[in-house]
XYZ file of C-alpha atoms in Angstrom:
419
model
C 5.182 -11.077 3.936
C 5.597 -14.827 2.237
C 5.172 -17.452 5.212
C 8.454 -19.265 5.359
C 6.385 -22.480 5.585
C 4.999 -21.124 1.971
C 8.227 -20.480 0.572
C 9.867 -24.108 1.903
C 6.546 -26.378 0.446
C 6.673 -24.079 -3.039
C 10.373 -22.699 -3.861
C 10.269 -23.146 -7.320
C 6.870 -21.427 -7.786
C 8.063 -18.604 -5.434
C 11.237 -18.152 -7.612
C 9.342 -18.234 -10.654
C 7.461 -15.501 -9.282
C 9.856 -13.373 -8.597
C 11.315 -13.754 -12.204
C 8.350 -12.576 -13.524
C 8.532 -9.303 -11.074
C 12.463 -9.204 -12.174
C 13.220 -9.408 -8.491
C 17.008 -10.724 -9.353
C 17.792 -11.020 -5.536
C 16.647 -14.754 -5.970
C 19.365 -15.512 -3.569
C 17.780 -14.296 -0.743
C 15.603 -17.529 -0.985
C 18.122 -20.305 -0.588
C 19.085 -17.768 2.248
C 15.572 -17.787 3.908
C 15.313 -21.784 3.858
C 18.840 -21.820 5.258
C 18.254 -19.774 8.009
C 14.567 -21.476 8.776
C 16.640 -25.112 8.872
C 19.014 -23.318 11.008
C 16.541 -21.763 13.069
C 14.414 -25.329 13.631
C 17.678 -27.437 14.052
C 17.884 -25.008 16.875
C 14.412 -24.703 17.988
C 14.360 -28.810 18.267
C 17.475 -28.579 20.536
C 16.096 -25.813 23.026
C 12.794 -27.997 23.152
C 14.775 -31.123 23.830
C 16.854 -29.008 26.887
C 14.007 -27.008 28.216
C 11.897 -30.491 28.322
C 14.768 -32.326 30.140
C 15.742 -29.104 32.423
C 11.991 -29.402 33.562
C 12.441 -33.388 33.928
C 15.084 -32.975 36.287
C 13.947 -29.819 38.161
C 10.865 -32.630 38.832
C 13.023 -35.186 40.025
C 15.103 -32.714 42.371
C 11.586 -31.498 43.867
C 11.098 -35.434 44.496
C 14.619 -35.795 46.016
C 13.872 -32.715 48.454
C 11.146 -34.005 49.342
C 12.179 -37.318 50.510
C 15.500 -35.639 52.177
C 17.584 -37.476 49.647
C 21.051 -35.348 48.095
C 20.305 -33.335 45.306
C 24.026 -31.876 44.734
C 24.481 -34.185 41.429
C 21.359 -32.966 39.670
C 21.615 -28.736 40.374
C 24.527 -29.152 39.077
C 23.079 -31.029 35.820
C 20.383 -28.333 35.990
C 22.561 -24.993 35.971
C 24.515 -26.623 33.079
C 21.192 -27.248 31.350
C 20.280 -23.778 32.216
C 22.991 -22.398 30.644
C 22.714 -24.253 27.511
C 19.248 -23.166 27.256
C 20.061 -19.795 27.831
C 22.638 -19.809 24.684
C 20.726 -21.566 22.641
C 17.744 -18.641 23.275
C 20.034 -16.281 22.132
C 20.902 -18.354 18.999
C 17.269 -18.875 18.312
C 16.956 -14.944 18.767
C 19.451 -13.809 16.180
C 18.475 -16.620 14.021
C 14.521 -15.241 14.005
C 16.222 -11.759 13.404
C 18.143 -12.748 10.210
C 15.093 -14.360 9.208
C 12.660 -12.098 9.363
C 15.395 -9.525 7.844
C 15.501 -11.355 4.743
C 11.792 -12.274 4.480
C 11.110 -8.622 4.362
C 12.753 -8.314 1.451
C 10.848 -10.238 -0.878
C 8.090 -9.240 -2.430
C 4.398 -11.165 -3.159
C 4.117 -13.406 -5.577
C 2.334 -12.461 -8.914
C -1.669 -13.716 -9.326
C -1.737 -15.959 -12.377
C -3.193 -13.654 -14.992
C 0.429 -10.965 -14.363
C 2.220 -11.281 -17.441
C 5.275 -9.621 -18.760
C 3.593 -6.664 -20.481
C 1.059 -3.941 -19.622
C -2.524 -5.056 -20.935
C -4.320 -2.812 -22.050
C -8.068 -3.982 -21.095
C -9.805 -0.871 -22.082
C -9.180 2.368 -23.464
C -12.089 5.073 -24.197
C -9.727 7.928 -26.263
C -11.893 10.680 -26.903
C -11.170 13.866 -25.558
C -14.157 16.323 -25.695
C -11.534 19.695 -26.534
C -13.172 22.372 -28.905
C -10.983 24.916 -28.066
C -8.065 25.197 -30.773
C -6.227 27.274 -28.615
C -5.036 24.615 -25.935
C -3.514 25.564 -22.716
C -1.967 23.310 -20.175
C -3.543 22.845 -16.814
C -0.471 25.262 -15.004
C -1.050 28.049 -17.594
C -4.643 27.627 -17.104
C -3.802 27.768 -12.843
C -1.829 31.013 -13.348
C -4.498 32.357 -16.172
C -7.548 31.804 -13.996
C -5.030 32.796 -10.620
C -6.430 28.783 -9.344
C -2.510 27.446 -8.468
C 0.501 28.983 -7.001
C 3.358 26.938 -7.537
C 5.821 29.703 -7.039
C 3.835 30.846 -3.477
C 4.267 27.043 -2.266
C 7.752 27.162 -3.438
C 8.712 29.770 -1.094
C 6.361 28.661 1.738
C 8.592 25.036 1.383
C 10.135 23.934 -2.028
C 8.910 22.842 -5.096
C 6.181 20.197 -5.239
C 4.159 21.887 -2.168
C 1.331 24.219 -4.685
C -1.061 26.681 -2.767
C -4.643 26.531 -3.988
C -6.521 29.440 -4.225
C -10.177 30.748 -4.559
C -12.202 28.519 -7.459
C -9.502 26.261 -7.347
C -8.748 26.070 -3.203
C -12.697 25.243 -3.348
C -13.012 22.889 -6.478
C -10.037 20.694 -4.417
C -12.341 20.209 -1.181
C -15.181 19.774 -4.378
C -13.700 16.660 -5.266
C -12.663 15.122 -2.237
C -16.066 15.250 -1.000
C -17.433 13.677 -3.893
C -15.105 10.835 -4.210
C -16.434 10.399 -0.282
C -19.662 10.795 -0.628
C -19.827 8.010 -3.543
C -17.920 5.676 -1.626
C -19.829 6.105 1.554
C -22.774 5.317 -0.897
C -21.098 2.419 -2.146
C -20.893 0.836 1.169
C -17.459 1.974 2.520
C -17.230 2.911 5.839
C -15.307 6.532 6.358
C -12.560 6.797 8.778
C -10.676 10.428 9.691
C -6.958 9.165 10.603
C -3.555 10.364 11.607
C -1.029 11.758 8.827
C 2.126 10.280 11.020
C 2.624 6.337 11.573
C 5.187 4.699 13.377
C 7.686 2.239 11.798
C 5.373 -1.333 12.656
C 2.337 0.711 10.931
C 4.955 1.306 7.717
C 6.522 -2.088 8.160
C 3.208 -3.805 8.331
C 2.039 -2.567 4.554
C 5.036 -2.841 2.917
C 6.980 0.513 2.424
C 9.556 -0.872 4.534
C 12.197 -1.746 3.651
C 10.592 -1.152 -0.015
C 10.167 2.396 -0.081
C 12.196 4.107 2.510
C 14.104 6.854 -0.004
C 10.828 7.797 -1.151
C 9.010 8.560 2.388
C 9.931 11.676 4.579
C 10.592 10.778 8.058
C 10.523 12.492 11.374
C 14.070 11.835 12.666
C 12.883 13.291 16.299
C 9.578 11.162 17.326
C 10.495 8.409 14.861
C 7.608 8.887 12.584
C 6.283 8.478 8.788
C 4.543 10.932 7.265
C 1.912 8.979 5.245
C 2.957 8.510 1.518
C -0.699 7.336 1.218
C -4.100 6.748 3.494
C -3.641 2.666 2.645
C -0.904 2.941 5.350
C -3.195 3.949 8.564
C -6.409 2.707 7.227
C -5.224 -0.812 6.994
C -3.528 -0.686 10.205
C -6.884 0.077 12.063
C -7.298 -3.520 11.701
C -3.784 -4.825 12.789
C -3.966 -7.757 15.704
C -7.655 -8.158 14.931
C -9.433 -11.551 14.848
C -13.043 -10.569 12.331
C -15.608 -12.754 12.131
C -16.023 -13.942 8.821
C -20.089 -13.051 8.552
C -18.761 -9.593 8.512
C -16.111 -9.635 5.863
C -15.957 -8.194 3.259
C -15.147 -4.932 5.627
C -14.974 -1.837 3.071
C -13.358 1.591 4.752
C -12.510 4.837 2.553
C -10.474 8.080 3.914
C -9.541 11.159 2.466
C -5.946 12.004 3.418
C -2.956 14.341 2.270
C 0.173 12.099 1.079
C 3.951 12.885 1.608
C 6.186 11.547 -1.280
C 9.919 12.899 -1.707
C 9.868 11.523 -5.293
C 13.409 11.064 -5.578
C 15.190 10.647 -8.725
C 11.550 13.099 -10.494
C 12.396 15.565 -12.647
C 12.121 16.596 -16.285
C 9.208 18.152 -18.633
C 7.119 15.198 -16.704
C 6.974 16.530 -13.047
C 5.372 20.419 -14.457
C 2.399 21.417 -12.796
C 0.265 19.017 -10.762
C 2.235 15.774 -12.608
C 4.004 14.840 -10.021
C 3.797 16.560 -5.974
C 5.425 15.939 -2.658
C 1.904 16.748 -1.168
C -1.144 15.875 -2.428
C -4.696 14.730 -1.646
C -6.220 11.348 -2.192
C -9.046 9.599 -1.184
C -8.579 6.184 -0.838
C -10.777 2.577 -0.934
C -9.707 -0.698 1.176
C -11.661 -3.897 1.506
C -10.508 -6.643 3.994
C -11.936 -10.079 2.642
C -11.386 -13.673 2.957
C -9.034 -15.805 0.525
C -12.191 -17.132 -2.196
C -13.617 -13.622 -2.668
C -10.453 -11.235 -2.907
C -10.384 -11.506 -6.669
C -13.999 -11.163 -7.347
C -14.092 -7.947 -4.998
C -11.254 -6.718 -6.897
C -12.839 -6.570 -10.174
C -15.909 -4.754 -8.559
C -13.350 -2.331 -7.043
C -11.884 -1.737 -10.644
C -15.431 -1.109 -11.572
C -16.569 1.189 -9.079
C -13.205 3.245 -9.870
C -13.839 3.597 -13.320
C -17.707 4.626 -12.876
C -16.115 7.572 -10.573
C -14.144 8.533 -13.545
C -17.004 8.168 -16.029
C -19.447 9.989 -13.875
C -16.845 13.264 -14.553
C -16.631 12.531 -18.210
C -12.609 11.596 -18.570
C -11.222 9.837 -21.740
C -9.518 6.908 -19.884
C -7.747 3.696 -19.867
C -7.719 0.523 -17.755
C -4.397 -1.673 -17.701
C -3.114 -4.892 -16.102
C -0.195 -4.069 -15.131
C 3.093 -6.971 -15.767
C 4.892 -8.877 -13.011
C 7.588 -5.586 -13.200
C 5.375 -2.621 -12.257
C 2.986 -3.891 -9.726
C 3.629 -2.880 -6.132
C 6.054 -4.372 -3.442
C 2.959 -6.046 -2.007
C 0.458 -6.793 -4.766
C -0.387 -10.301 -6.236
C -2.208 -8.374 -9.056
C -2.755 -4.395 -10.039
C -5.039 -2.673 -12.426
C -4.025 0.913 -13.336
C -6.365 3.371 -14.520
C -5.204 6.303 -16.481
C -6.655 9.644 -17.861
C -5.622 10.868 -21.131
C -4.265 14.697 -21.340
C -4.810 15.795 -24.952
C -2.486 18.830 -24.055
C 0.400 17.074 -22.666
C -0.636 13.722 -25.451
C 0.309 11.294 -22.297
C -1.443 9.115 -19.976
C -1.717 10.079 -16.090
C -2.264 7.112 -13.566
C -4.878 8.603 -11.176
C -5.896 5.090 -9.810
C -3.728 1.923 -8.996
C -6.197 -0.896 -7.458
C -4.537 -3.927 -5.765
C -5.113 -7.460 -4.019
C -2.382 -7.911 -1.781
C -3.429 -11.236 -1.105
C -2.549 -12.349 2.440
C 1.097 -10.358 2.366
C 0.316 -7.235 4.227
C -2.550 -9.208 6.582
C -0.122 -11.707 7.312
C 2.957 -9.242 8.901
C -0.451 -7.164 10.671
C -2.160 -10.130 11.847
C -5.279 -9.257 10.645
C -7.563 -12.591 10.912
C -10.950 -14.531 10.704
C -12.378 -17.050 12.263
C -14.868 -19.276 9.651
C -17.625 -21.077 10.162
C -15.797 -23.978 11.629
C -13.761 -22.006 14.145
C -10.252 -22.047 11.599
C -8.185 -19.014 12.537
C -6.855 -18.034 9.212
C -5.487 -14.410 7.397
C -7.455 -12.344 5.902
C -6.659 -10.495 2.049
C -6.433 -7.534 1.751
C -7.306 -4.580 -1.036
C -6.834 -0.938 -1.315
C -6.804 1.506 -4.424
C -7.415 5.355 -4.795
C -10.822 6.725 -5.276
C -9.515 8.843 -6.699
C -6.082 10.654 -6.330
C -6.571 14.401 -7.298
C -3.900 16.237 -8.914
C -3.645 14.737 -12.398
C -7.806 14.337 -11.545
C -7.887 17.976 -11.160
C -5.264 19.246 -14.226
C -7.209 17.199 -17.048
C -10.505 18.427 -15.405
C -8.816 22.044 -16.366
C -7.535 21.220 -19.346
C -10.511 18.990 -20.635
C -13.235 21.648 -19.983
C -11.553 24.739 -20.724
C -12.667 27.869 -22.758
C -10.898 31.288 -23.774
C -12.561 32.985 -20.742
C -14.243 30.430 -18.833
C -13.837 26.778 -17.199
C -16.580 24.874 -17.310
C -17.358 22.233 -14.087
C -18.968 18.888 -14.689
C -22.257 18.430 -13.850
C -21.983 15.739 -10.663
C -19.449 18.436 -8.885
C -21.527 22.251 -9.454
C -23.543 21.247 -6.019
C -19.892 20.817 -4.584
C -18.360 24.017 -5.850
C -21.288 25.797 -5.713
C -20.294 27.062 -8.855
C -20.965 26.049 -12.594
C -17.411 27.352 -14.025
C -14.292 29.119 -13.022
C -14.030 32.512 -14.574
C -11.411 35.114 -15.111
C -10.285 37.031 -11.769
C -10.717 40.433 -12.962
């Protein structure tokens, strides 16, 4: 969440900002500094009463005291009182509209955002010798790997059953993606699946992405449309020192994602789920670093994907497609020679000091200065389209081959036919 304090010192570069995301609700800022002057003219007042309420309840004390009549000034007092009780209620509703309307706006865009997709990298090659190409769900129903058509009737579409080779090449590559990052310093955590609304709040999916979540009408709980959501809230209310930033923490969680609105020849097969797994990177850091650690993060995520052979791309993405809460996202993409389109298996993002400012996550520096942290996440990696270009990419007429870094995973060097 912006500061108000930021938005009232830098308006114009905050609505410049959002022009660039083509946020067109620019409104909403006149009606934040509104409601802030609002809100202080207020805030002034109540000081001024509750000071002069405690004044007087001084100088009846004195009165008392001395056996002096105090008649005149209770009377003054419950009046003041009751002013200061109004004007508590104004200041409530006031903070309520505010806060409302700051959670609507997005983080401003880092510098470099533009309004295009760069295209930083792109490593085209697909490795395919096999004329005869299938797709990665005829190559799940070929090599009996994926039942779309089981999950179907266990829930609805979007909710695949894996099986044999491929129910163990799954739990393959989630332990791989955590084994590398616990090598690479981050810290594992094992978390819940359901979050309340502050937890949701706190990173940003509300009020941004409540169509897409499912929700728990009963207990009046999330399920997790990805582990950023309970892995950054392990730090909420926390003050860190600053000798042990940068804090890196990975988990390996299912996600929930109604994907409303999906449909088309683009959601077949493992494109697009309403459950899937993903293991996924954060780094808490101060302000001067966050960009720096960013750019390792991007690197780290793209050695994960060279490390399993993938033709692959690395984008900046423009001010219109970067997350709610990001000040700048890289996307990385794997190419699918079958389907000839790019799948996003990795979005890495600094949100800055938006998300650590509505969790309070702090530091203290070297001086003693209480100030927010920033805050990064990004999947490492997310499996579905990891797993259906895997297929695809190292396929054969009667045999799937497995890259080299997972066989002591699988336990297995290929997938073969089930009869």
């Amino acid at each position: 969440m912006l500061p108000v304090s930021f938005i009232r010192e830098n308006r114009e570069k905050v609505i410049e900002g959002l022009k660039t995301r083509k946020f067109y609700n620019i409104y909403l800022i006149d009606r934040i500094l509104s409601l802030d002057k609002e809100k202080r003219k207020i805030q002034f007042k109540y000081n001024e009463y509750l000071a002069a309420s405690n004044n007087l309840s001084k100088e009846i004390g004195k009165l008392f005291t001395n056996g002096k009549g105090t008649q005149s000034l209770r009377s003054q007092s419950l009046k003041l009182k009751s002013e200061i009780h109004e004007l508590n209620k104004k200041l409530y509703q006031k903070s309520k509209l505010l806060k409302e309307a700051l959670l609507k706006i997005p983080n401003i865009p880092y510098k470099l955002v533009s309004e295009t997709n760069d295209i930083l990298y792109n490593c085209h090659s697909s490795h395919l010798l096999n004329k005869k190409k299938l797709s990665h769900w005829e190559l799940a129903n070929k090599f009996h790997l994926i039942d779309c058509q089981l999950g179907a009737t266990i829930s609805q579409s979007g909710f695949p059953v894996y099986i044999g080779q491929g129910a163990r090449l799954q739990r393959a590559l989630v332990q791989y993606f955590l084994d590398q990052n616990i090598r690479a310093g981050y810290i594992e955590y094992a978390l819940p699946y359901l979050v309340n609304e502050s937890s949701v709040q706190g990173t940003g999916q509300l009020p941004d992405k409540e169509e897409q979540m499912y929700y728990i009408t009963r207990d009046f709980l999330y399920l997790i449309p990805t582990g950023e959501i309970p892995l950054i809230n392990c730090f909420r209310d926390k003050i860190l020192p600053e000798n042990k930033l940068p804090i890196k923490a990975t988990t390996y969680t299912p996600c929930f994602r109604r994907e409303a609105g999906s449909y088309g020849a683009n959601v077949r097969g493992l494109n697009r789920l309403h459950q899937f797994d993903k293991v996924e990177i954060v780094q808490i850091s101060t302000p001067d670093t966050s960009y720096d650690i960013l750019e390792e993060m991007v690197k780290y995520v793209q050695g994960l994907l060279m490390n399993l052979n993938f033709p692959f791309r690395l984008l900046r993405l423009c001010g219109r497609d970067i997350g709610f809460t990001s000040s700048l996202t890289y996307d990385l993409e794997i190419y699918s020679d079958i389907q000839k389109r790019w799948l996003e298996v990795s979005s890495i993002s600094n949100c800055t000091d938006f998300q650590t400012n509505r969790l309070n996550i702090r530091y203290k520096n070297n001086v003693g200065k209480i100030l927010f942290c920033h805050a990064l996440n990004g999947s490492a990696l997310a499996l579905p389209r990891i797993l259906a270009v895997l297929l695809e990419e190292n396929q054969y007429e009667k045999e799937i081959l497995i890259p080299n870094v997972l066989v002591s995973y699988t336990g297995f060097e290929k997938i073969t036919l089930p009869f």
